Tab-separated table of C-alpha atoms in Angstrom:
chain	number	residue	atom	x	y	z
W	3	MET	CA	59.445	42.921	31.463
W	4	ALA	CA	61.823	45.493	32.945
W	5	VAL	CA	63.332	42.840	35.209
W	6	LEU	CA	63.928	40.531	32.251
W	7	LYS	CA	65.620	43.331	30.328
W	8	LEU	CA	67.837	44.083	33.323
W	9	LEU	CA	68.791	40.414	33.695
W	10	SER	CA	69.533	40.189	29.965
W	11	PHE	CA	71.708	43.280	30.221
W	12	LEU	CA	73.622	41.816	33.194
W	13	VAL	CA	74.161	38.532	31.337
W	14	VAL	CA	75.595	40.434	28.367
W	15	ILE	CA	77.895	42.456	30.638
W	16	VAL	CA	79.145	39.305	32.379
W	17	ALA	CA	79.653	37.619	28.999
W	18	ILE	CA	81.703	40.603	27.784
W	19	LEU	CA	83.818	40.598	30.948
W	20	VAL	CA	84.474	36.864	30.741
W	21	GLY	CA	85.165	37.171	27.033
W	22	SER	CA	87.652	39.943	27.694
W	23	LEU	CA	89.443	37.869	30.306
W	24	ILE	CA	89.636	34.881	28.027
W	25	ALA	CA	90.632	36.937	25.022
W	26	GLY	CA	93.616	38.196	26.986
W	27	VAL	CA	92.880	41.945	26.908
W	28	PRO	CA	93.985	42.538	30.539
W	29	THR	CA	96.927	40.207	29.986
W	30	LYS	CA	98.151	42.152	26.971
W	31	MET	CA	97.811	45.360	28.961
W	32	GLY	CA	99.858	43.881	31.811
W	33	VAL	CA	97.006	44.277	34.300
W	34	TRP	CA	97.475	40.877	35.955
W	35	ARG	CA	101.249	41.326	36.271
W	36	TRP	CA	100.682	44.699	37.917
W	37	VAL	CA	98.189	43.192	40.365
W	38	ALA	CA	100.585	40.375	41.327
W	39	THR	CA	103.480	42.786	41.752
W	40	ASN	CA	101.757	45.667	43.511
W	41	VAL	CA	98.498	44.486	45.069
W	42	GLU	CA	98.556	40.788	45.971
W	43	THR	CA	101.998	39.199	45.713
W	44	LYS	CA	100.718	35.717	46.508
W	45	LEU	CA	99.261	35.776	42.981
W	46	VAL	CA	102.775	35.677	41.493
W	47	GLY	CA	102.817	32.697	39.142
W	48	MET	CA	99.139	31.923	39.724
W	49	ALA	CA	98.666	31.820	35.940
W	50	PRO	CA	100.825	32.718	32.922
W	51	ALA	CA	99.135	36.127	32.802
W	52	PHE	CA	100.460	37.009	36.264
W	53	MET	CA	104.105	36.981	35.208
W	54	SER	CA	106.056	37.587	32.041
W	55	ALA	CA	108.585	35.090	30.733
W	56	GLU	CA	111.525	37.317	31.687
W	57	HIS	CA	110.523	36.901	35.335
W	58	TYR	CA	110.691	33.109	35.240
W	59	GLU	CA	113.497	31.903	37.492
W	60	TYR	CA	113.672	28.438	35.990
W	61	SER	CA	113.077	27.088	32.504
W	62	PHE	CA	112.617	23.885	30.578
W	63	GLU	CA	115.913	24.671	28.837
W	64	GLN	CA	117.665	24.317	32.199
W	65	LEU	CA	115.762	21.137	32.946
W	66	ARG	CA	116.667	19.571	29.601
W	67	ARG	CA	120.376	20.066	30.317
W	68	LEU	CA	120.212	17.754	33.316
W	69	ASP	CA	121.535	14.203	33.206
W	70	LEU	CA	119.633	12.129	35.745
W	71	THR	CA	121.086	8.807	34.628
W	72	GLY	CA	121.406	6.480	37.604
W	73	GLN	CA	119.080	8.520	39.805
W	74	ASN	CA	115.810	7.176	41.189
W	75	ALA	CA	112.554	9.003	41.820
W	76	ILE	CA	109.155	8.323	43.347
W	77	VAL	CA	106.219	10.478	42.252
W	78	THR	CA	102.860	10.143	44.000
W	79	GLY	CA	99.674	10.748	42.033
W	80	ALA	CA	101.716	10.016	38.927
W	81	ASN	CA	99.066	8.818	36.483
W	82	VAL	CA	97.548	12.208	35.572
W	83	GLY	CA	98.157	15.944	35.549
W	84	LEU	CA	101.170	17.331	37.380
W	85	GLY	CA	102.304	13.896	38.537
W	86	TYR	CA	102.295	12.441	35.042
W	87	ALA	CA	104.110	15.457	33.564
W	88	THR	CA	106.699	15.279	36.344
W	89	SER	CA	107.273	11.562	35.826
W	90	LEU	CA	107.557	11.961	32.062
W	91	HIS	CA	110.194	14.698	32.276
W	92	LEU	CA	112.212	12.897	34.937
W	93	ALA	CA	112.254	9.790	32.732
W	94	ARG	CA	113.253	11.838	29.689
W	95	GLN	CA	116.282	13.130	31.594
W	96	GLY	CA	117.376	9.596	32.417
W	97	ALA	CA	115.913	8.993	35.881
W	98	HIS	CA	114.369	5.712	36.928
W	99	VAL	CA	110.853	6.606	38.078
W	100	ILE	CA	108.428	4.745	40.329
W	101	LEU	CA	104.902	5.892	39.561
W	102	ALA	CA	102.782	5.693	42.727
W	103	CYS	CA	99.022	5.813	42.063
W	104	ARG	CA	95.770	4.697	43.687
W	105	ASN	CA	94.487	2.792	40.671
W	106	LYS	CA	96.664	-0.079	39.447
W	107	GLY	CA	95.297	-0.045	35.900
W	108	LYS	CA	95.607	3.710	35.448
W	109	CYS	CA	99.118	3.622	36.875
W	110	ALA	CA	100.155	0.878	34.448
W	111	ASN	CA	98.626	2.840	31.569
W	112	ALA	CA	100.554	5.954	32.588
W	113	ALA	CA	103.805	3.972	32.665
W	114	ALA	CA	103.034	2.546	29.217
W	115	SER	CA	102.272	6.030	27.908
W	116	ILE	CA	105.618	7.329	29.171
W	117	ARG	CA	107.429	4.429	27.506
W	118	ALA	CA	105.550	5.111	24.270
W	119	ASN	CA	106.581	8.768	24.479
W	120	PHE	CA	110.175	7.961	25.381
W	121	THR	CA	111.190	4.408	24.531
W	122	ALA	CA	114.275	4.423	26.775
W	123	ALA	CA	112.215	5.355	29.844
W	124	ALA	CA	112.774	3.233	32.949
W	125	VAL	CA	109.492	3.428	34.830
W	126	GLU	CA	107.656	1.149	37.213
W	127	ALA	CA	104.067	1.367	38.464
W	128	LEU	CA	103.160	0.621	42.085
W	129	VAL	CA	99.857	1.092	43.923
W	130	LEU	CA	99.662	3.791	46.603
W	131	ASP	CA	96.648	5.438	48.199
W	132	THR	CA	97.919	8.197	50.483
W	133	SER	CA	94.566	8.373	52.294
W	134	SER	CA	95.266	4.915	53.766
W	135	LEU	CA	98.110	4.340	56.234
W	136	LYS	CA	97.995	0.626	55.419
W	137	SER	CA	98.420	1.363	51.706
W	138	VAL	CA	101.404	3.620	52.434
W	139	ARG	CA	103.112	0.889	54.441
W	140	GLU	CA	102.396	-1.754	51.797
W	141	PHE	CA	103.835	0.534	49.128
W	142	VAL	CA	107.004	1.219	51.116
W	143	ALA	CA	107.502	-2.518	51.650
W	144	GLN	CA	107.832	-2.867	47.861
W	145	VAL	CA	110.161	0.084	47.321
W	146	PRO	CA	113.493	-1.531	48.297
W	147	LEU	CA	112.888	-4.346	45.800
W	148	ALA	CA	111.926	-1.812	43.145
W	149	LEU	CA	115.089	0.185	43.827
W	150	VAL	CA	117.161	-2.966	43.536
W	151	ARG	CA	115.604	-3.517	40.119
W	152	LEU	CA	116.219	0.114	39.189
W	153	GLY	CA	119.564	0.325	40.958
W	154	GLY	CA	120.718	2.583	43.777
W	155	SER	CA	119.148	4.653	46.534
W	156	LEU	CA	116.267	7.125	46.424
W	157	ASP	CA	117.310	10.493	44.989
W	158	MET	CA	113.966	12.255	44.463
W	159	LEU	CA	110.611	12.091	46.236
W	160	VAL	CA	107.769	14.157	44.765
W	161	LEU	CA	104.780	14.256	47.129
W	162	ASN	CA	102.249	15.295	44.524
W	163	ALA	CA	99.103	13.224	45.136
W	164	GLY	CA	96.122	15.108	46.447
W	165	ILE	CA	92.416	15.783	46.322
W	166	GLY	CA	90.628	19.107	46.087
W	167	ILE	CA	87.736	20.624	47.978
W	168	LEU	CA	85.121	17.993	48.772
W	169	PRO	CA	81.391	18.546	48.263
W	170	GLU	CA	80.654	17.001	51.659
W	171	ALA	CA	82.513	15.803	54.735
W	172	GLN	CA	84.332	12.499	54.272
W	173	ILE	CA	86.471	10.476	56.653
W	174	SER	CA	89.322	8.199	55.610
W	175	VAL	CA	89.566	4.500	56.454
W	176	ASP	CA	91.778	5.550	59.372
W	177	GLY	CA	89.186	7.944	60.778
W	178	ILE	CA	90.870	11.131	59.539
W	179	GLU	CA	89.228	13.941	57.556
W	180	LEU	CA	89.837	12.839	53.964
W	181	MET	CA	91.580	15.910	52.513
W	182	PHE	CA	93.977	16.065	55.463
W	183	ALA	CA	94.600	12.315	55.309
W	184	THR	CA	95.266	12.276	51.559
W	185	ASN	CA	97.171	15.510	51.115
W	186	HIS	CA	99.220	15.493	54.304
W	187	VAL	CA	99.144	12.569	56.754
W	188	GLY	CA	99.862	9.831	54.219
W	189	HIS	CA	102.705	11.840	52.760
W	190	GLN	CA	104.325	12.452	56.140
W	191	LEU	CA	104.258	8.723	56.852
W	192	LEU	CA	105.638	7.979	53.376
W	193	TYR	CA	108.480	10.474	53.854
W	194	SER	CA	109.330	9.128	57.315
W	195	LEU	CA	109.492	5.525	56.100
W	196	LEU	CA	111.547	6.375	53.008
W	197	LEU	CA	113.977	8.770	54.703
W	198	PRO	CA	116.572	6.030	55.407
W	199	LEU	CA	116.792	5.468	51.638
W	200	MET	CA	117.596	9.158	51.096
W	201	ASP	CA	119.964	9.908	53.992
W	202	SER	CA	123.074	9.167	51.942
W	203	GLY	CA	122.286	11.974	49.494
W	204	GLY	CA	122.089	9.620	46.532
W	205	LYS	CA	124.127	9.957	43.371
W	206	ALA	CA	124.150	13.771	43.375
W	207	GLY	CA	125.182	14.022	47.014
W	208	VAL	CA	121.862	15.564	48.033
W	209	SER	CA	118.428	13.925	47.895
W	210	ARG	CA	115.444	16.146	47.133
W	211	VAL	CA	111.878	16.100	48.439
W	212	ALA	CA	109.231	18.322	46.824
W	213	LEU	CA	105.823	18.794	48.479
W	214	VAL	CA	103.095	20.058	46.169
W	215	SER	CA	101.234	22.512	48.382
W	216	SER	CA	99.092	25.436	47.189
W	217	VAL	CA	98.546	29.154	47.563
W	218	ALA	CA	95.344	27.987	49.290
W	219	HIS	CA	97.475	27.551	52.422
W	220	PHE	CA	97.071	31.303	52.956
W	221	ASP	CA	93.354	30.675	53.552
W	222	SER	CA	93.109	28.102	56.319
W	223	TYR	CA	91.059	28.240	59.503
W	224	GLU	CA	91.732	30.955	62.085
W	225	TYR	CA	93.689	28.431	64.162
W	226	GLY	CA	95.770	27.340	61.153
W	227	VAL	CA	95.738	23.553	61.479
W	228	ALA	CA	93.651	21.395	63.791
W	229	LEU	CA	95.591	19.727	66.591
W	230	SER	CA	93.088	17.081	67.669
W	231	ARG	CA	91.149	14.447	65.763
W	232	GLU	CA	87.871	15.869	67.074
W	233	GLN	CA	88.691	19.391	65.902
W	234	LEU	CA	89.913	18.084	62.549
W	235	ASN	CA	86.899	15.902	61.797
W	236	SER	CA	84.200	18.235	63.114
W	237	ALA	CA	85.146	21.339	61.096
W	238	PRO	CA	82.505	22.313	58.503
W	239	VAL	CA	83.325	21.451	54.901
W	240	SER	CA	84.787	24.486	53.132
W	241	ALA	CA	87.725	25.697	51.095
W	242	LYS	CA	89.478	26.341	54.401
W	243	GLY	CA	89.721	22.593	54.956
W	244	TYR	CA	91.690	22.295	51.724
W	245	GLY	CA	93.809	25.271	52.756
W	246	GLN	CA	94.473	23.559	56.088
W	247	SER	CA	95.840	20.454	54.370
W	248	LYS	CA	98.094	22.581	52.185
W	249	LEU	CA	99.312	24.678	55.125
W	250	ALA	CA	100.213	21.428	56.873
W	251	GLN	CA	102.465	20.598	53.919
W	252	VAL	CA	104.292	23.928	54.138
W	253	LEU	CA	104.805	23.389	57.871
W	254	PHE	CA	105.893	19.801	57.084
W	255	ALA	CA	108.694	21.061	54.819
W	256	GLN	CA	109.879	23.504	57.475
W	257	GLU	CA	109.723	21.042	60.371
W	258	ALA	CA	111.386	18.235	58.399
W	259	THR	CA	114.208	20.628	57.517
W	260	GLU	CA	114.721	21.573	61.177
W	261	ARG	CA	114.732	17.937	62.222
W	262	LEU	CA	117.222	16.991	59.514
W	263	GLY	CA	119.681	19.695	60.565
W	264	ALA	CA	121.957	21.975	58.566
W	265	GLY	CA	124.382	19.235	57.565
W	266	SER	CA	121.766	16.888	56.168
W	267	LYS	CA	122.050	15.495	52.660
W	268	VAL	CA	118.269	15.729	52.218
W	269	CYS	CA	116.562	18.936	51.041
W	270	VAL	CA	112.814	19.285	51.643
W	271	ASN	CA	110.820	22.104	50.027
W	272	ALA	CA	107.202	22.987	49.296
W	273	LEU	CA	105.650	24.708	46.303
W	274	HIS	CA	102.519	26.099	44.726
W	275	PRO	CA	102.193	24.863	41.109
W	276	GLY	CA	99.870	27.717	40.123
W	277	GLY	CA	96.366	27.450	38.769
W	278	VAL	CA	96.742	24.330	36.630
W	279	ASP	CA	94.218	22.693	34.330
W	280	THR	CA	94.161	19.216	35.887
W	281	ASN	CA	91.586	16.602	36.867
W	282	ILE	CA	91.256	18.126	40.347
W	283	TRP	CA	88.678	20.486	38.808
W	284	ARG	CA	86.278	17.571	38.369
W	285	GLN	CA	85.468	17.890	42.057
W	286	LEU	CA	84.394	21.496	41.512
W	287	ARG	CA	82.015	20.292	38.815
W	288	GLU	CA	80.379	17.942	41.307
W	289	MET	CA	80.035	20.736	43.872
W	290	LEU	CA	78.360	23.096	41.402
W	291	GLY	CA	75.614	20.594	40.683
W	292	GLU	CA	73.194	20.506	37.761
W	293	SER	CA	71.312	23.767	38.329
W	294	VAL	CA	71.228	26.338	35.547
W	295	LEU	CA	73.581	28.591	37.514
W	296	GLY	CA	75.905	25.681	38.279
W	297	ARG	CA	76.149	24.733	34.605
W	298	LEU	CA	76.775	28.345	33.567
W	299	VAL	CA	79.549	28.751	36.128
W	300	TRP	CA	81.111	25.479	34.974
W	301	LYS	CA	81.030	26.601	31.332
W	302	ALA	CA	82.834	29.795	32.304
W	303	MET	CA	85.360	27.734	34.301
W	304	GLU	CA	85.985	25.493	31.311
W	305	LEU	CA	86.900	28.533	29.229
W	306	ILE	CA	89.199	29.831	31.946
W	307	ARG	CA	90.785	26.396	32.368
W	308	LYS	CA	91.511	26.174	28.664
W	309	ASP	CA	92.782	29.681	27.980
W	310	PHE	CA	93.931	31.151	31.284
W	311	MET	CA	95.512	28.432	33.444
W	312	TRP	CA	98.865	26.705	33.217
W	313	ARG	CA	99.009	23.467	31.271
W	314	ALA	CA	99.959	20.503	33.465
W	315	GLU	CA	103.424	20.371	31.902
W	316	ASP	CA	104.133	24.040	32.682
W	317	GLY	CA	102.632	23.731	36.150
W	318	ALA	CA	105.029	20.874	36.898
W	319	LEU	CA	108.165	22.903	36.168
W	320	THR	CA	108.735	24.218	39.702
W	321	GLN	CA	108.426	20.797	41.316
W	322	LEU	CA	110.713	19.430	38.623
W	323	MET	CA	113.308	22.043	39.542
W	324	LEU	CA	113.102	21.178	43.246
W	325	ALA	CA	113.219	17.427	42.592
W	326	ALA	CA	115.571	17.099	39.631
W	327	ASP	CA	118.056	19.961	39.715
W	328	SER	CA	120.265	19.222	42.713
W	329	ALA	CA	122.786	21.905	41.705
W	330	GLU	CA	120.062	24.554	41.563
W	331	VAL	CA	118.651	23.454	44.912
W	332	VAL	CA	122.104	23.686	46.505
W	333	ARG	CA	122.922	26.994	44.784
W	334	ARG	CA	119.766	28.570	46.176
W	335	GLY	CA	120.167	27.049	49.623
W	336	ALA	CA	116.675	25.646	49.178
W	337	ARG	CA	115.858	23.921	52.455
W	338	GLY	CA	112.423	24.275	54.023
W	339	LYS	CA	111.490	26.944	51.473
W	340	TYR	CA	108.279	27.640	49.564
W	341	PHE	CA	108.137	28.386	45.819
W	342	HIS	CA	105.734	29.695	43.179
W	343	PRO	CA	105.898	29.289	39.381
W	344	GLN	CA	108.242	29.413	37.699
W	345	GLY	CA	110.912	28.595	40.249
W	346	VAL	CA	110.292	31.762	42.267
W	347	GLU	CA	110.960	31.579	46.003
W	348	HIS	CA	108.025	33.184	47.801
W	349	PRO	CA	107.319	33.863	51.486
W	350	PRO	CA	104.583	31.533	52.776
W	351	CYS	CA	101.661	32.702	54.903
W	352	ALA	CA	103.256	34.978	57.512
W	353	LYS	CA	100.627	34.363	60.160
W	354	ASN	CA	100.823	30.568	60.267
W	355	ALA	CA	104.023	29.498	58.544
W	356	ALA	CA	106.110	31.614	60.903
W	357	ASN	CA	104.415	30.063	63.941
W	358	LYS	CA	107.044	27.632	65.218
W	359	THR	CA	104.781	26.376	67.972
W	360	LEU	CA	102.141	25.421	65.410
W	361	GLN	CA	104.798	23.928	63.134
W	362	HIS	CA	106.099	21.588	65.838
W	363	ALA	CA	102.591	20.763	67.064
W	364	VAL	CA	101.291	19.785	63.608
W	365	TRP	CA	104.183	17.364	63.129
W	366	THR	CA	103.554	15.818	66.544
W	367	PHE	CA	99.791	15.609	65.944
W	368	THR	CA	100.379	13.918	62.582
W	369	GLU	CA	102.694	11.378	64.206
W	370	GLN	CA	99.965	10.757	66.781
W	371	LEU	CA	97.375	10.105	64.073
W	372	ILE	CA	99.775	7.667	62.402
W	373	ALA	CA	100.541	5.858	65.659
W	374	GLU	CA	96.860	5.552	66.629
W	375	GLY	CA	95.920	3.926	63.332
W	376	PRO	CA	92.299	3.310	62.304
W	377	GLN	CA	89.672	4.776	64.653
């Protein structure tokens, strides 16, 4: 009986703590802002509670002043969440947008939804699965024709598609660990094949590439990023595998910038969108399972998702800045940089992102995986 009373008491305490978090008590007291400023700076922009509006360095008001008429964009993972919000806002500002998604039907529905929201929207849906090198190449083969229909060169490339932490090890059709294949390798191939369409700088004189990374890149394996297929595919499934794929994207932005050179008309940057309430959380639900504890944790997560995280539209603002606002990108000298919400430049993981040897090696290893093809 005493044990049951103790467990009941603990449940009540946990419920009160969760309730307090959701109710915004610490937020109103400025606790989260203080933590992000003084204790753990990588939490800056993690959620609305971690920064006040006066500390935003970019706004939707600035975005809405842009005229993107005549500019073309490609957004991967464009049918839901951050990708959909990004595509919608780019279209609203006059850009022609190619929605790149794994599922043809869902992609077409997303395009129709954008047109219903904004009748003048010029959007086109094309199939792209970044976990498959063949799919990437097939997509790129269609892009020139799509750009002819839309008019002009490629001005914006938003590498947004991705998957979260997997419940068990999975290998892509090309024999590459699935998170790394989807989040990084496919995007590097896509960028490399599309670069000739961006070299001219497009209508604004500078083309922009935005890689949607994550603060999770701070928590990769001890070695940072695997540099052999065996090491990559044999690592145990964990959050560090996701962090590895996101660290690879930060290193990608830095290495691409070095390879382009100071005089390039292409700006490549990476970003963390914050904790955003998107479909990527469905994978967490699968991992938690159907146990009593798993269901309780998921219920708590649902409350946090609803009341504590960024909405997809707000989470997309930083990648919209890096993709759409060429003047802002140039003004900030944003090349090979890493950003947090909302538009805040932030130093990436010091241990791994500053490792030039690792940076070069990851690019070379990724090229090797691409060249080898299916294994």
